[in-house]
Amino acid sequence: MSEVKNPPSLPTDGGWTRFVTARPRLTLLLALLVTALAVVAGGGVAERLGSGGWEDPGAQSTYAARALEREFPHSEPNLLLLVDATAGTAGVDDPAVAAEAERLTTALAAERGVVGVGSYWRTQLPVLRSEDGRQALIVARVQGDEKTATATLERVAPRYEGEHGPVRVSLGGPAAVQREVTETIQEDLLRAELIALPVTLVLLVLVFGSAVAALLPLGVGIVAILGTNAVLRGLTELTDVSVFAQNLTTALGLGLAIDYALFIVRRFREELAAGRDPVAAVGATLRTAGRTVLFSALTVAVSLSAMLFFPMYFLRSFAYAGVAVVLLAAAAALILLPAALVLLGERVNALDLRRMWRRGRPGAAAAAPTGRGWGWTAALVMRRAPVFAVATTVGLLLLGLPFIGVKFGTVDDRQLPKDAPSHVVQEQIRHHFPNSPGGGLTVLVEGSPAPDRLAAYRDRLAALPGVIRVDGPIGSTTGGAYSSLSVAVEGESVGERAQDLVGEVRAVDPGFKASVTGQAAVLVDAQKAIAGALPAAAALVVLATLLLVFLLTGSLLIPLQAVLLNALSLTAMFGAVVWVFQEGHLSGFLSFTATGDIETTLPVLMFCIAFGLSMDYGVFLISRIKEEYDRTGDHESAVRTGLARTGGLITAAAVILAVVMVAIGTSRVTNTKMLGLGIALAVLMDAMVVRSLLVPAVMKLTGRATWWAPAPLRRLHERFGLSEGEPATPRPEADRIPVGAGA
C-alpha cells in the first residue's frame, strides 16, 4: 500500500465504531471482569460432560435398551471384571482362585450403585470362561446415566483392580471404556493446548513481526475458549453434552479467534501505515475487515447449527459448543480487539522481532506486504484458467474417491490406545472367550403373551438366515410384564449381516409388542435418524450460505460458486478419512486401531465444521475482491489484487488453524484424532488449492458476469445488504454485465 500522508478520513462516528472506541479502557475492564466470571462459571465443566450420545434417543433400540436395563439388570452388564489366574494355580477352577473370585463377587454385589452381579464361578456358564481356562469373568451392571456410572466406577474401581492373592483383576465393559475415554480426552486436551499455544504464538510472531500484535489474537482466542466453557457448564444443567465437544471449543476458539484477529489487526496496521490516527483506523477497519468477520462468523455458526437437526446429543453438543465459541470469538474480535487497538495505536508495532531484517522508515513494519507472489499466482492461473479449473477439480474428485467405499459402524473400546486397560480387557474377551458377551440382538417382549405364541415367535426368529440360535424367553427380574429373547447372529455384532437382520427381525409380526435392540440395531437406527435429518440440515447450510454471501456481495453467481467450491474442497478430507482410518493405512504411524468402518456421526460432524471453516476463508477472499471491484470496476484486476492482499494472510491463518487441529489430532482417542487431522487437511486444501487456484480460475471463466444480479435482487441488496458506514455508490447500468457475457 502506498504511503498517504493525509488521506481523506472515512466516517468514524457510526454507531458501532463509536460504541467500541468511546471508552476503550472501560470496555477492556468489563471484558476482564466477564472473563474472570467465565473462569469461575466454567470450572469443573469436564467432569459434567458425557462420553456417549451416538444413539437416537427416540429410536426403538434406545427404548428397548432402557427397558432391558431396568427390567433385566443381569442380562445387560456394562462392567466386566476379567479375573486372570496367576502362575502356580490350576486355572480359574483352582479352589484358591474360586474362593478369591467368590469373595470379589460378593463384595461387588454389596457396592452401592452396582446391580446384577454374577460370575463364572456362580453360574458355570461357558461364555464367562476363556477357552484356555486361565481367565474368567465377573459381570455387573453399574446403574445410572453416563455421569453417574462414571462416578460410581471411580469410587469402586480402585478396590478391585490389581493383584488379589492368586488372581489379577482388570476392568472392562462399556462403563470402563466410557470412563477411560473421558479421562484420556481430558489429558489429551491439556497436552494439545500446551502444544498449540506456544507454536501458535511463534507463527503469529512470524506473521506480524511485532510481539505485541502477535499476542492480541491469542488473547482473543483465550477469551472465546473460557467463555464457551462457561456456556457448556450452563448447558450441562439443561441437557447432555459430549466430552468431545470440549476439543472443538479449544480448536475453533483458538483457530477462529486468531483468524478474525489476524484480519482485523492486519487491516488496522494498513490504515495506520496510510496515515490515519488510531480511532479513524479502527473505524475504517470495522467497516471493512470487521464486516467480513461478522459475515464469516455468521456463516460458520449456521454450518455448525445444522447439527441441531440431528437427535444424537453427540452431534447436538458440537452445535452448542461451536455456535457459542464462534459468536464469542467474533464478539471478542469486534469489541475487545478494537478497544485494545485504540489504546495501543502505533504501539501495536512494538517489540518488532524482525527489525534487524527490515530497512527503511520506522513505520515500515506496519505496512502491508505487497503480495506480489500471490498476485503473480493469480495472474498465472487466470492466463490458463480452463487448465487450472479442470485439473484442480479432477484432482480433488480423485482424492475423494475412497469415500465411495465408506462403511459405518459404532464406537467401542478400539477408540482407545492398544495399551489402554479397558481396551486390553476387551481384546482378551474378543479373542479368548467363546461368543463374547455384548454381541447379537435382544428382543424385548411386553405384556404377557401366551407361552405357545411366544415359542412360535422364537422359532420364527431362529429360522431366519444368519441366526445361530435364539435363547429365552427370560422373565423380568423386577416383576414387570416383560420378557426378553437373545438372538445370536453369525459374524460381527455390527457387521452387514447383523444390520440386515435388524430389519428382518423387526419385520416378523409376533402379534404382540416386541422391540429390537443391540449394537447392530443402535447403528441401524442411528443411520436412519441421520438420513432423515440430513436433507433439512443440508438445506439450512446451503440456503443460509447463499443468503449471507448474497448480502455480502450482491451477486447471484458468487453465492453458488461459494457453495459448490466449498463442497469440492472437502473431498480430500472424506477420501483421507476412509483411506486412513477405515482401511487402516498409516495406522501404525498414527497409533490407532483400524476397525474397518467409520463411526456414523463423524462424517456429518466433519462436514459441518469443515464447510463452515471453508466459508470462513471464502468470505475473507471474496470480500476483498469485491472491495477492489467496487473501487476500480476492473474484474481481473480485482481478483488479482484481492488474492495478493489476502492470499498470504489466508494461508497463514489456515496454517495456524491446522496447527491447532493437528494438536487436537495427537489425541489417543481415534475419533478425536480423525476429527483433528481430517479438518486440518480440509483447511489446508481449501486455503492452498481452492482459494489459490480454483477460485481465480473460475472467476476468470465467469468474467464480469460474476457480479451480475437481476434488478429486483440488486435493489434488495442495496436496501438490506449488511455493511457499516456509507453504502457503496451503485454502479451504472452499463457496468452491470448480464449472465452469459464474456470475460
XYZ file of C-alpha atoms in Angstrom:
743
model
C 0.000 0.000 0.000
C 1.479 3.349 -0.986
C 2.087 5.944 1.666
C -0.595 8.582 2.030
C 0.245 11.491 4.285
C -3.228 12.927 4.710
C -5.809 10.548 3.316
C -9.442 11.506 3.401
C -10.805 10.217 6.692
C -13.605 7.708 6.491
C -16.570 8.422 8.723
C -15.799 7.320 12.256
C -18.929 8.370 14.081
C -21.031 5.343 13.125
C -22.899 3.699 15.959
C -20.757 0.598 16.178
C -17.439 2.412 15.853
C -18.489 4.935 18.486
C -19.632 2.112 20.777
C -16.334 0.208 20.729
C -13.988 3.213 20.784
C -15.726 5.695 23.113
C -14.405 4.214 26.377
C -11.820 1.596 25.469
C -10.405 1.271 28.997
C -13.852 0.651 30.452
C -14.564 -1.874 27.690
C -11.400 -3.832 28.482
C -12.028 -3.665 32.216
C -15.538 -5.061 31.780
C -14.146 -7.746 29.471
C -11.602 -8.731 32.119
C -14.361 -8.959 34.706
C -16.591 -11.056 32.437
C -13.668 -13.348 31.607
C -12.919 -13.841 35.299
C -16.564 -14.739 35.909
C -16.412 -17.164 32.967
C -13.416 -18.901 34.543
C -15.404 -19.406 37.741
C -18.617 -20.394 35.941
C -16.823 -22.850 33.650
C -14.906 -24.565 36.431
C -15.413 -28.321 36.575
C -17.165 -28.483 33.211
C -15.125 -31.518 32.106
C -16.473 -33.638 34.967
C -20.042 -32.958 33.851
C -19.612 -33.996 30.208
C -20.729 -37.368 28.830
C -18.791 -39.777 26.632
C -21.714 -41.235 24.654
C -24.537 -39.733 22.649
C -24.246 -41.700 19.402
C -27.700 -43.298 19.642
C -31.047 -41.819 18.619
C -32.914 -41.225 21.908
C -36.273 -41.735 20.201
C -35.367 -44.963 18.405
C -36.809 -48.401 19.089
C -33.365 -49.714 20.030
C -32.879 -46.991 22.662
C -36.338 -47.602 24.140
C -35.707 -51.343 24.368
C -32.199 -50.876 25.831
C -33.528 -48.657 28.617
C -36.323 -51.122 29.427
C -33.845 -54.025 29.479
C -31.528 -52.091 31.792
C -34.427 -51.509 34.135
C -36.092 -54.918 33.988
C -33.123 -57.226 33.294
C -30.031 -55.797 35.009
C -28.343 -59.220 34.968
C -28.706 -59.576 31.195
C -27.244 -56.156 30.317
C -23.850 -55.951 32.071
C -21.783 -52.850 31.440
C -18.928 -53.722 33.791
C -16.712 -56.764 33.296
C -14.038 -57.869 35.750
C -11.502 -60.027 33.952
C -10.099 -62.409 36.556
C -6.748 -63.829 35.491
C -5.379 -66.793 37.417
C -1.734 -66.217 38.256
C 1.074 -68.673 37.651
C 1.196 -71.598 40.076
C -2.554 -72.217 40.001
C -4.546 -74.754 38.027
C -6.535 -72.009 36.292
C -9.884 -70.471 37.143
C -11.209 -73.765 38.572
C -8.448 -73.892 41.188
C -10.060 -73.820 44.684
C -7.973 -70.845 45.820
C -8.865 -68.912 42.684
C -12.558 -69.788 43.053
C -12.587 -68.688 46.687
C -10.995 -65.320 45.915
C -13.300 -64.805 42.942
C -16.337 -65.541 45.115
C -15.120 -63.005 47.676
C -14.755 -60.363 44.967
C -18.196 -61.183 43.552
C -19.824 -60.844 46.964
C -18.030 -57.574 47.677
C -19.017 -56.120 44.289
C -22.654 -57.070 44.829
C -22.626 -55.066 48.060
C -21.399 -51.884 46.364
C -23.862 -49.005 46.144
C -24.984 -48.376 42.551
C -23.960 -51.846 41.306
C -26.607 -54.475 40.486
C -26.943 -57.708 38.538
C -23.639 -59.135 39.766
C -22.811 -62.616 38.503
C -19.739 -64.673 37.711
C -18.460 -67.814 36.068
C -17.990 -69.413 39.460
C -21.670 -68.920 40.374
C -23.232 -69.787 37.024
C -20.663 -72.100 35.407
C -21.671 -70.583 32.038
C -19.050 -71.419 29.366
C -19.426 -67.933 27.853
C -17.853 -66.482 31.034
C -14.732 -68.692 30.884
C -11.832 -68.351 28.462
C -11.055 -71.227 26.142
C -7.708 -71.930 27.836
C -9.197 -71.881 31.334
C -6.828 -69.188 32.616
C -9.355 -66.340 32.689
C -12.993 -65.873 33.678
C -15.432 -63.017 34.142
C -17.381 -61.326 36.888
C -20.193 -59.291 35.302
C -22.257 -56.454 36.757
C -24.439 -53.504 35.910
C -23.409 -50.025 37.081
C -26.651 -48.075 37.429
C -27.437 -44.558 36.278
C -26.600 -42.411 33.299
C -23.071 -41.994 31.960
C -22.027 -39.406 34.530
C -23.465 -41.361 37.464
C -21.961 -44.622 36.225
C -18.555 -42.971 35.784
C -18.672 -41.538 39.305
C -19.619 -44.951 40.729
C -16.829 -46.630 38.815
C -14.246 -44.102 40.012
C -15.286 -44.914 43.563
C -15.403 -48.675 43.106
C -12.568 -49.447 40.671
C -9.555 -48.937 42.990
C -10.844 -51.663 45.306
C -10.886 -54.300 42.571
C -8.178 -53.514 40.028
C -4.825 -55.188 40.512
C -3.488 -58.209 42.400
C -5.709 -60.136 44.809
C -3.883 -63.174 46.100
C -3.946 -65.870 43.395
C -5.698 -63.622 40.814
C -5.125 -60.394 38.911
C -8.217 -58.287 38.110
C -8.662 -55.855 35.196
C -11.769 -53.814 34.393
C -13.569 -53.731 31.061
C -17.039 -53.324 29.604
C -18.829 -50.207 28.303
C -18.756 -48.378 31.655
C -14.984 -48.823 31.997
C -14.440 -47.828 28.364
C -16.512 -44.662 28.765
C -14.619 -43.728 31.900
C -11.268 -44.223 30.220
C -12.321 -42.324 27.077
C -13.340 -39.335 29.196
C -10.095 -39.347 31.182
C -7.986 -39.788 28.046
C -9.690 -36.916 26.227
C -9.181 -34.581 29.185
C -5.481 -35.454 29.374
C -5.084 -35.137 25.605
C -6.847 -31.784 25.544
C -4.423 -30.365 28.090
C -1.490 -31.672 26.076
C -2.964 -30.235 22.849
C -3.272 -26.821 24.465
C 0.320 -26.990 25.687
C 1.419 -27.826 22.136
C -0.824 -25.417 20.243
C -0.406 -22.238 22.274
C 3.396 -21.786 22.029
C 3.552 -22.961 18.402
C 0.719 -20.600 17.511
C 2.459 -17.705 19.239
C 5.650 -18.363 17.266
C 3.704 -18.441 13.988
C 1.891 -15.222 14.858
C 5.212 -13.518 15.576
C 6.462 -14.674 12.179
C 3.311 -13.299 10.525
C 3.244 -9.943 12.330
C 6.864 -9.403 13.352
C 5.613 -7.475 16.378
C 5.249 -9.467 19.596
C 2.508 -7.074 20.748
C 0.448 -7.632 17.593
C 1.024 -11.405 17.900
C -0.339 -11.526 21.443
C -3.631 -9.845 20.530
C -5.117 -12.774 18.511
C -4.009 -15.203 21.210
C -5.805 -13.128 23.840
C -8.993 -13.085 21.780
C -8.831 -16.882 21.461
C -8.369 -17.430 25.189
C -11.362 -15.196 25.960
C -13.506 -17.175 23.484
C -12.453 -20.540 24.952
C -13.082 -19.513 28.557
C -16.454 -18.025 27.661
C -17.535 -21.157 25.835
C -16.553 -23.371 28.762
C -18.906 -21.303 30.904
C -21.675 -21.736 28.300
C -21.120 -25.502 28.224
C -21.185 -25.645 32.014
C -24.569 -23.951 31.979
C -25.873 -26.281 29.270
C -24.971 -29.353 31.329
C -27.665 -28.243 33.763
C -30.255 -28.499 30.984
C -29.111 -31.284 28.659
C -26.404 -33.848 27.962
C -23.186 -32.513 26.446
C -20.437 -34.692 24.963
C -16.888 -34.525 26.269
C -15.718 -34.498 22.637
C -17.255 -31.022 22.262
C -14.580 -29.586 24.523
C -11.978 -30.407 21.886
C -13.978 -28.367 19.360
C -14.156 -25.490 21.825
C -10.378 -25.317 22.064
C -9.723 -25.805 18.353
C -12.346 -23.404 16.994
C -11.981 -20.904 19.814
C -8.272 -20.565 19.214
C -8.360 -21.007 15.438
C -11.251 -18.703 14.556
C -10.323 -16.036 17.073
C -6.851 -15.955 15.562
C -8.324 -15.814 12.049
C -10.583 -12.915 12.932
C -7.916 -11.061 14.874
C -5.378 -11.592 12.083
C -7.593 -9.830 9.571
C -8.547 -7.011 11.911
C -5.029 -6.344 13.195
C -3.565 -6.552 9.695
C -6.140 -4.083 8.328
C -5.633 -1.769 11.295
C -1.890 -1.704 10.646
C -2.538 -0.928 6.972
C -4.720 2.022 7.956
C -2.089 3.288 10.388
C 0.546 2.985 7.678
C -1.729 5.074 5.434
C -1.509 7.911 7.960
C -4.789 7.646 9.866
C -4.998 8.195 13.598
C -5.936 5.138 15.742
C -9.649 5.951 16.068
C -10.036 6.609 12.341
C -8.019 3.460 11.604
C -10.319 1.393 13.816
C -13.364 2.891 12.098
C -12.031 2.011 8.646
C -11.057 -1.457 9.877
C -14.504 -2.206 11.265
C -16.200 -1.083 8.053
C -14.019 -3.463 6.012
C -12.360 -6.326 7.893
C -14.897 -6.032 10.710
C -17.807 -6.528 8.332
C -16.040 -9.516 6.834
C -15.515 -11.053 10.275
C -19.211 -10.621 11.029
C -20.243 -12.369 7.822
C -17.683 -15.094 8.374
C -18.888 -15.776 11.917
C -22.487 -15.975 10.756
C -21.674 -18.480 8.010
C -19.621 -20.695 10.336
C -22.322 -20.520 13.036
C -25.003 -21.503 10.520
C -22.976 -24.515 9.375
C -22.496 -25.692 12.938
C -26.103 -25.032 13.968
C -27.221 -27.528 11.313
C -26.213 -30.291 13.744
C -29.184 -29.336 15.918
C -31.385 -31.136 13.378
C -29.920 -34.465 14.482
C -31.290 -36.174 17.602
C -27.954 -37.585 18.872
C -26.600 -35.466 21.676
C -23.071 -36.146 20.422
C -23.807 -34.009 17.349
C -26.003 -31.505 19.147
C -23.183 -30.903 21.643
C -20.915 -29.740 18.836
C -23.613 -27.308 17.718
C -23.874 -25.887 21.253
C -20.118 -25.570 21.656
C -19.419 -24.497 18.082
C -22.014 -21.750 17.794
C -21.078 -20.398 21.220
C -17.357 -20.272 20.526
C -17.804 -18.739 17.047
C -20.049 -15.960 18.324
C -17.808 -15.310 21.318
C -14.704 -15.229 19.112
C -16.399 -12.747 16.773
C -17.645 -10.631 19.695
C -14.172 -10.503 21.223
C -12.651 -9.605 17.855
C -15.229 -6.882 17.163
C -15.469 -5.366 20.656
C -12.401 -6.081 22.757
C -9.819 -6.034 19.991
C -10.811 -2.602 18.571
C -10.751 -1.173 22.090
C -7.251 -2.538 22.608
C -6.128 -1.196 19.224
C -7.388 2.298 20.044
C -5.322 2.272 23.229
C -2.248 0.781 21.581
C -2.217 2.913 18.457
C 1.267 2.820 16.884
C 2.457 0.676 19.794
C 0.746 -2.277 18.097
C 4.023 -2.490 16.149
C 6.143 -2.565 19.312
C 8.673 -5.302 20.077
C 9.301 -5.842 16.385
C 11.305 -9.080 16.338
C 12.124 -8.717 12.627
C 13.581 -5.202 12.855
C 17.093 -6.368 12.040
C 15.934 -7.595 8.620
C 13.845 -4.557 7.754
C 15.135 -1.326 6.297
C 13.521 1.990 5.756
C 11.348 4.215 7.863
C 10.365 3.090 11.393
C 6.733 2.674 10.421
C 7.561 0.227 7.683
C 6.728 -2.651 9.993
C 3.110 -1.775 9.766
C 2.949 -1.610 6.041
C 1.066 -4.352 4.351
C 3.103 -6.735 2.251
C 2.743 -6.224 -1.465
C 1.638 -9.810 -2.034
C 3.482 -9.855 -5.360
C 3.851 -13.633 -5.238
C 0.117 -14.127 -4.785
C -0.665 -11.534 -7.425
C 1.669 -13.346 -9.825
C -0.045 -16.649 -8.959
C -3.469 -15.167 -9.665
C -2.274 -13.776 -12.995
C -0.778 -17.127 -13.989
C -3.932 -19.024 -13.030
C -6.172 -16.636 -14.951
C -3.992 -16.917 -18.057
C -4.572 -20.690 -18.017
C -7.954 -20.662 -16.313
C -9.522 -23.690 -18.089
C -6.462 -25.850 -17.386
C -6.314 -24.942 -13.701
C -10.084 -25.264 -13.223
C -10.277 -28.727 -14.795
C -7.036 -30.072 -13.288
C -7.867 -28.883 -9.778
C -11.435 -30.184 -9.905
C -10.402 -33.584 -11.225
C -7.605 -33.843 -8.673
C -9.932 -33.098 -5.767
C -12.531 -35.580 -7.016
C -9.866 -38.291 -7.338
C -8.731 -37.660 -3.766
C -12.318 -38.133 -2.619
C -12.880 -41.452 -4.423
C -12.127 -43.702 -1.396
C -15.227 -42.299 0.306
C -17.382 -44.270 -2.125
C -16.438 -47.378 -0.129
C -17.275 -45.932 3.292
C -18.730 -48.322 5.882
C -20.415 -47.127 9.027
C -20.030 -48.613 12.492
C -20.307 -47.848 16.187
C -17.879 -46.681 18.841
C -16.213 -49.312 21.010
C -13.063 -49.857 23.065
C -10.882 -49.761 19.944
C -11.168 -45.971 20.073
C -8.614 -46.193 22.877
C -4.871 -46.899 22.549
C -3.816 -50.534 22.377
C -2.309 -50.401 25.849
C -5.360 -48.798 27.496
C -6.514 -51.176 30.287
C -10.155 -51.429 29.191
C -9.087 -51.954 25.563
C -6.716 -54.750 26.645
C -9.560 -56.433 28.562
C -11.959 -56.221 25.624
C -9.314 -57.635 23.275
C -8.817 -60.569 25.643
C -12.565 -61.207 25.688
C -12.875 -60.894 21.900
C -10.103 -63.383 21.193
C -10.228 -65.858 24.081
C -13.887 -66.147 25.099
C -16.489 -68.091 23.068
C -19.461 -65.957 21.967
C -18.227 -62.967 23.942
C -20.889 -61.014 25.865
C -22.459 -57.993 24.187
C -22.932 -59.315 20.646
C -26.110 -60.220 18.806
C -29.598 -58.774 19.151
C -32.010 -58.678 22.072
C -35.783 -58.637 21.680
C -37.873 -57.017 24.405
C -41.367 -58.509 24.687
C -44.003 -56.504 26.535
C -47.133 -57.841 28.135
C -47.800 -61.497 28.907
C -48.319 -63.336 25.612
C -49.336 -66.979 25.778
C -46.350 -69.368 26.040
C -47.192 -71.073 22.746
C -47.327 -67.757 20.872
C -44.002 -66.705 22.388
C -42.473 -70.083 21.471
C -43.774 -69.799 17.914
C -42.263 -66.306 17.634
C -38.924 -67.563 18.924
C -38.941 -70.390 16.362
C -39.658 -67.973 13.507
C -36.701 -65.811 14.569
C -34.433 -68.851 14.823
C -35.350 -69.801 11.241
C -34.053 -66.512 9.806
C -30.848 -66.817 7.740
C -27.799 -65.764 9.752
C -29.339 -66.548 13.148
C -27.305 -69.114 15.090
C -29.836 -69.620 17.865
C -32.441 -67.814 19.968
C -32.237 -68.106 23.765
C -35.078 -67.419 26.159
C -37.589 -66.175 26.942
C -36.351 -64.811 30.259
C -38.829 -63.127 32.557
C -38.255 -59.740 34.153
C -36.289 -59.879 37.401
C -38.197 -56.865 38.764
C -41.648 -58.385 38.413
C -42.695 -56.300 35.398
C -44.713 -57.690 32.488
C -41.646 -58.060 30.279
C -39.601 -60.889 28.845
C -36.573 -60.996 26.579
C -35.136 -63.139 23.809
C -31.437 -63.228 22.921
C -30.666 -63.646 19.213
C -27.135 -64.888 18.418
C -26.047 -63.876 14.918
C -23.306 -65.007 12.578
C -20.269 -62.790 12.031
C -19.521 -59.419 13.605
C -22.050 -57.979 16.044
C -22.346 -54.847 13.851
C -21.473 -56.469 10.519
C -23.567 -56.135 7.383
C -25.453 -59.379 8.081
C -26.264 -58.277 11.622
C -27.574 -54.945 10.301
C -29.732 -56.738 7.724
C -31.089 -58.994 10.451
C -32.337 -55.990 12.412
C -34.857 -55.231 9.680
C -35.736 -58.896 9.184
C -36.366 -59.478 12.903
C -38.491 -56.344 13.097
C -40.444 -57.500 10.052
C -41.596 -60.663 11.867
C -45.030 -59.874 13.301
C -45.470 -61.687 16.634
C -48.978 -60.430 17.337
C -47.750 -58.590 20.431
C -45.389 -55.698 21.118
C -41.722 -56.567 20.571
C -38.757 -54.165 20.313
C -35.300 -54.988 18.994
C -32.037 -53.617 20.344
C -28.338 -54.500 20.319
C -25.291 -52.842 18.745
C -26.463 -53.504 15.187
C -29.937 -52.151 15.960
C -28.462 -48.995 17.505
C -26.351 -48.498 14.378
C -29.282 -49.057 12.010
C -31.474 -46.619 13.953
C -28.684 -44.011 14.050
C -28.217 -44.246 10.288
C -31.960 -43.856 9.791
C -32.073 -40.800 12.052
C -29.150 -39.180 10.246
C -30.647 -39.900 6.818
C -33.954 -38.405 7.944
C -32.419 -35.191 9.294
C -29.777 -34.743 6.592
C -31.971 -33.008 3.947
C -33.155 -30.334 6.396
C -29.644 -29.770 7.768
C -28.137 -29.529 4.276
C -30.907 -27.160 3.163
C -30.223 -24.860 6.122
C -26.488 -24.749 5.402
C -26.905 -24.167 1.668
C -29.751 -21.637 1.799
C -28.250 -19.641 4.664
C -24.866 -19.581 2.937
C -26.425 -18.421 -0.320
C -28.296 -15.660 1.501
C -25.341 -14.446 3.558
C -22.919 -14.400 0.627
C -25.516 -12.586 -1.475
C -25.941 -9.961 1.258
C -22.165 -9.564 1.278
C -21.633 -9.329 -2.489
C -24.963 -8.534 -4.163
C -24.076 -11.150 -6.793
C -26.222 -14.034 -7.953
C -23.339 -16.215 -9.129
C -20.805 -15.827 -6.307
C -23.017 -17.497 -3.650
C -23.499 -20.506 -5.959
C -19.761 -20.661 -6.615
C -19.059 -20.448 -2.879
C -21.291 -23.414 -2.034
C -20.021 -25.616 -4.861
C -16.331 -24.844 -4.370
C -16.618 -25.278 -0.602
C -18.181 -28.697 -1.042
C -15.460 -29.617 -3.532
C -12.747 -28.595 -1.063
C -13.948 -31.271 1.380
C -13.417 -34.233 -0.947
C -9.795 -34.765 0.100
C -10.817 -34.882 3.751
C -13.505 -37.506 3.221
C -11.278 -39.606 0.990
C -8.466 -39.494 3.550
C -10.808 -40.458 6.388
C -11.757 -43.695 4.633
C -8.276 -44.480 3.265
C -6.510 -43.851 6.578
C -8.971 -44.581 9.370
C -11.340 -47.129 7.838
C -8.858 -49.081 5.736
C -6.056 -48.676 8.278
C -3.324 -47.130 6.121
C -0.868 -45.277 8.390
C -2.472 -46.869 11.481
C 0.969 -47.816 12.794
C 2.412 -44.357 12.198
C -0.625 -42.611 13.721
C -1.022 -45.189 16.533
C -4.657 -46.232 16.248
C -6.604 -49.449 15.745
C -8.483 -49.639 12.442
C -11.945 -51.154 12.820
C -12.903 -51.343 9.140
C -15.617 -48.710 9.496
C -16.252 -45.072 10.427
C -18.488 -44.022 13.300
C -21.818 -42.953 11.791
C -21.961 -39.385 13.076
C -18.359 -38.409 12.250
C -18.866 -37.534 8.536
C -21.773 -35.236 9.438
C -19.741 -33.536 12.136
C -16.680 -33.116 9.929
C -18.754 -31.742 7.046
C -20.417 -29.078 9.196
C -17.132 -27.930 10.745
C -15.036 -28.052 7.574
C -17.732 -26.417 5.415
C -18.018 -23.564 7.888
C -14.250 -23.061 8.022
C -14.030 -23.143 4.225
C -16.664 -20.427 4.065
C -14.598 -18.519 6.608
C -11.693 -18.224 4.171
C -14.015 -17.829 1.202
C -15.669 -14.797 2.772
C -12.288 -13.186 3.530
C -11.163 -13.566 -0.086
C -14.453 -12.640 -1.742
C -14.982 -9.552 0.401
C -11.542 -8.176 -0.508
C -12.084 -8.908 -4.208
C -15.451 -7.143 -4.041
C -13.899 -4.179 -2.290
C -11.375 -3.844 -5.117
C -14.041 -4.349 -7.788
C -16.264 -1.665 -6.246
C -13.270 0.664 -6.193
C -11.941 0.069 -9.718
C -14.639 -1.709 -11.753
C -11.893 -3.923 -13.234
C -12.831 -7.583 -12.674
C -9.485 -9.255 -13.380
C -7.536 -6.607 -11.503
C -9.895 -7.047 -8.535
C -9.322 -10.814 -8.463
C -5.571 -10.368 -8.770
C -5.371 -7.644 -6.126
C -7.785 -9.426 -3.799
C -5.670 -12.576 -3.838
C -2.489 -10.537 -3.493
C -3.877 -8.760 -0.421
C -5.363 -11.821 1.290
C -3.557 -14.876 -0.107
C -0.681 -14.766 2.346
C -2.946 -13.923 5.248
C -5.436 -16.693 4.443
C -2.571 -19.166 4.130
C -1.083 -18.028 7.436
C -4.482 -18.298 9.126
C -5.018 -21.753 7.633
C -1.592 -22.959 8.767
C -2.219 -21.685 12.286
C -5.660 -23.317 12.429
C -4.183 -26.523 11.003
C -1.536 -26.489 13.755
C -4.305 -26.264 16.351
C -6.257 -29.092 14.689
C -3.142 -31.262 14.386
C -2.520 -30.698 18.107
C -6.063 -31.961 18.707
C -5.252 -34.795 16.293
C -2.467 -36.017 18.574
C -5.211 -37.401 20.810
C -5.007 -41.089 21.668
C -8.770 -41.449 21.033
C -9.333 -42.389 17.393
C -12.432 -40.254 16.760
C -10.689 -37.151 18.088
C -7.577 -37.976 16.062
C -9.740 -38.372 12.938
C -11.547 -35.106 13.610
C -8.398 -33.075 14.181
C -6.291 -34.438 11.328
C -9.198 -34.554 8.870
C -10.188 -30.930 9.412
C -6.539 -29.820 9.314
C -6.283 -31.415 5.866
C -9.541 -29.798 4.720
C -8.417 -26.352 5.895
C -5.052 -26.588 4.145
C -6.582 -27.908 0.903
C -9.144 -25.122 0.922
C -6.624 -22.332 1.521
C -3.783 -23.579 -0.661
C -5.669 -25.223 -3.525
C -9.244 -23.970 -3.742
C -8.688 -20.306 -2.766
C -5.320 -20.013 -4.515
C -6.061 -21.888 -7.751
C -9.698 -22.819 -8.263
C -11.354 -19.566 -7.208
C -9.324 -17.259 -9.503
C -9.670 -19.767 -12.368
C -13.451 -19.945 -12.003
C -13.800 -16.180 -11.578
C -11.757 -15.637 -14.737
C -14.064 -18.008 -16.634
C -17.230 -16.298 -15.392
C -15.754 -12.841 -16.008
C -17.653 -9.712 -15.074
C -20.852 -11.743 -15.150
C -19.656 -12.876 -11.724
C -21.099 -9.673 -10.272
C -24.432 -9.706 -12.102
C -27.787 -9.888 -10.372
C -31.294 -9.191 -11.705
C -32.733 -5.794 -10.909
C -35.025 -6.959 -8.052
C -32.081 -8.637 -6.283
C -29.885 -5.572 -6.843
C -32.489 -3.421 -5.147
C -32.793 -5.973 -2.350
C -29.049 -5.875 -1.757
C -28.921 -2.082 -1.876
C -31.579 -1.992 0.822
C -30.658 -4.921 3.061
C -27.013 -5.705 2.287
C -25.164 -5.818 5.583
C -22.487 -3.173 5.864
C -21.266 -0.440 8.158
C -20.657 3.111 7.065
C -21.691 4.732 3.830
C -23.195 2.372 1.231
C -21.284 1.848 -1.987
C -22.262 4.029 -4.911
C -24.419 1.968 -7.291
C -22.541 1.043 -10.464
C -24.030 2.414 -13.693
C -26.319 0.150 -15.694
C -23.703 -0.143 -18.440
C -21.357 -1.741 -15.941
C -23.833 -4.452 -14.942
C -22.984 -7.273 -17.273
C -25.693 -9.902 -17.742
C -25.004 -13.586 -17.291
C -23.501 -15.048 -20.408
C -21.350 -12.057 -21.234
C -17.710 -12.650 -21.993
C -14.909 -12.200 -19.515
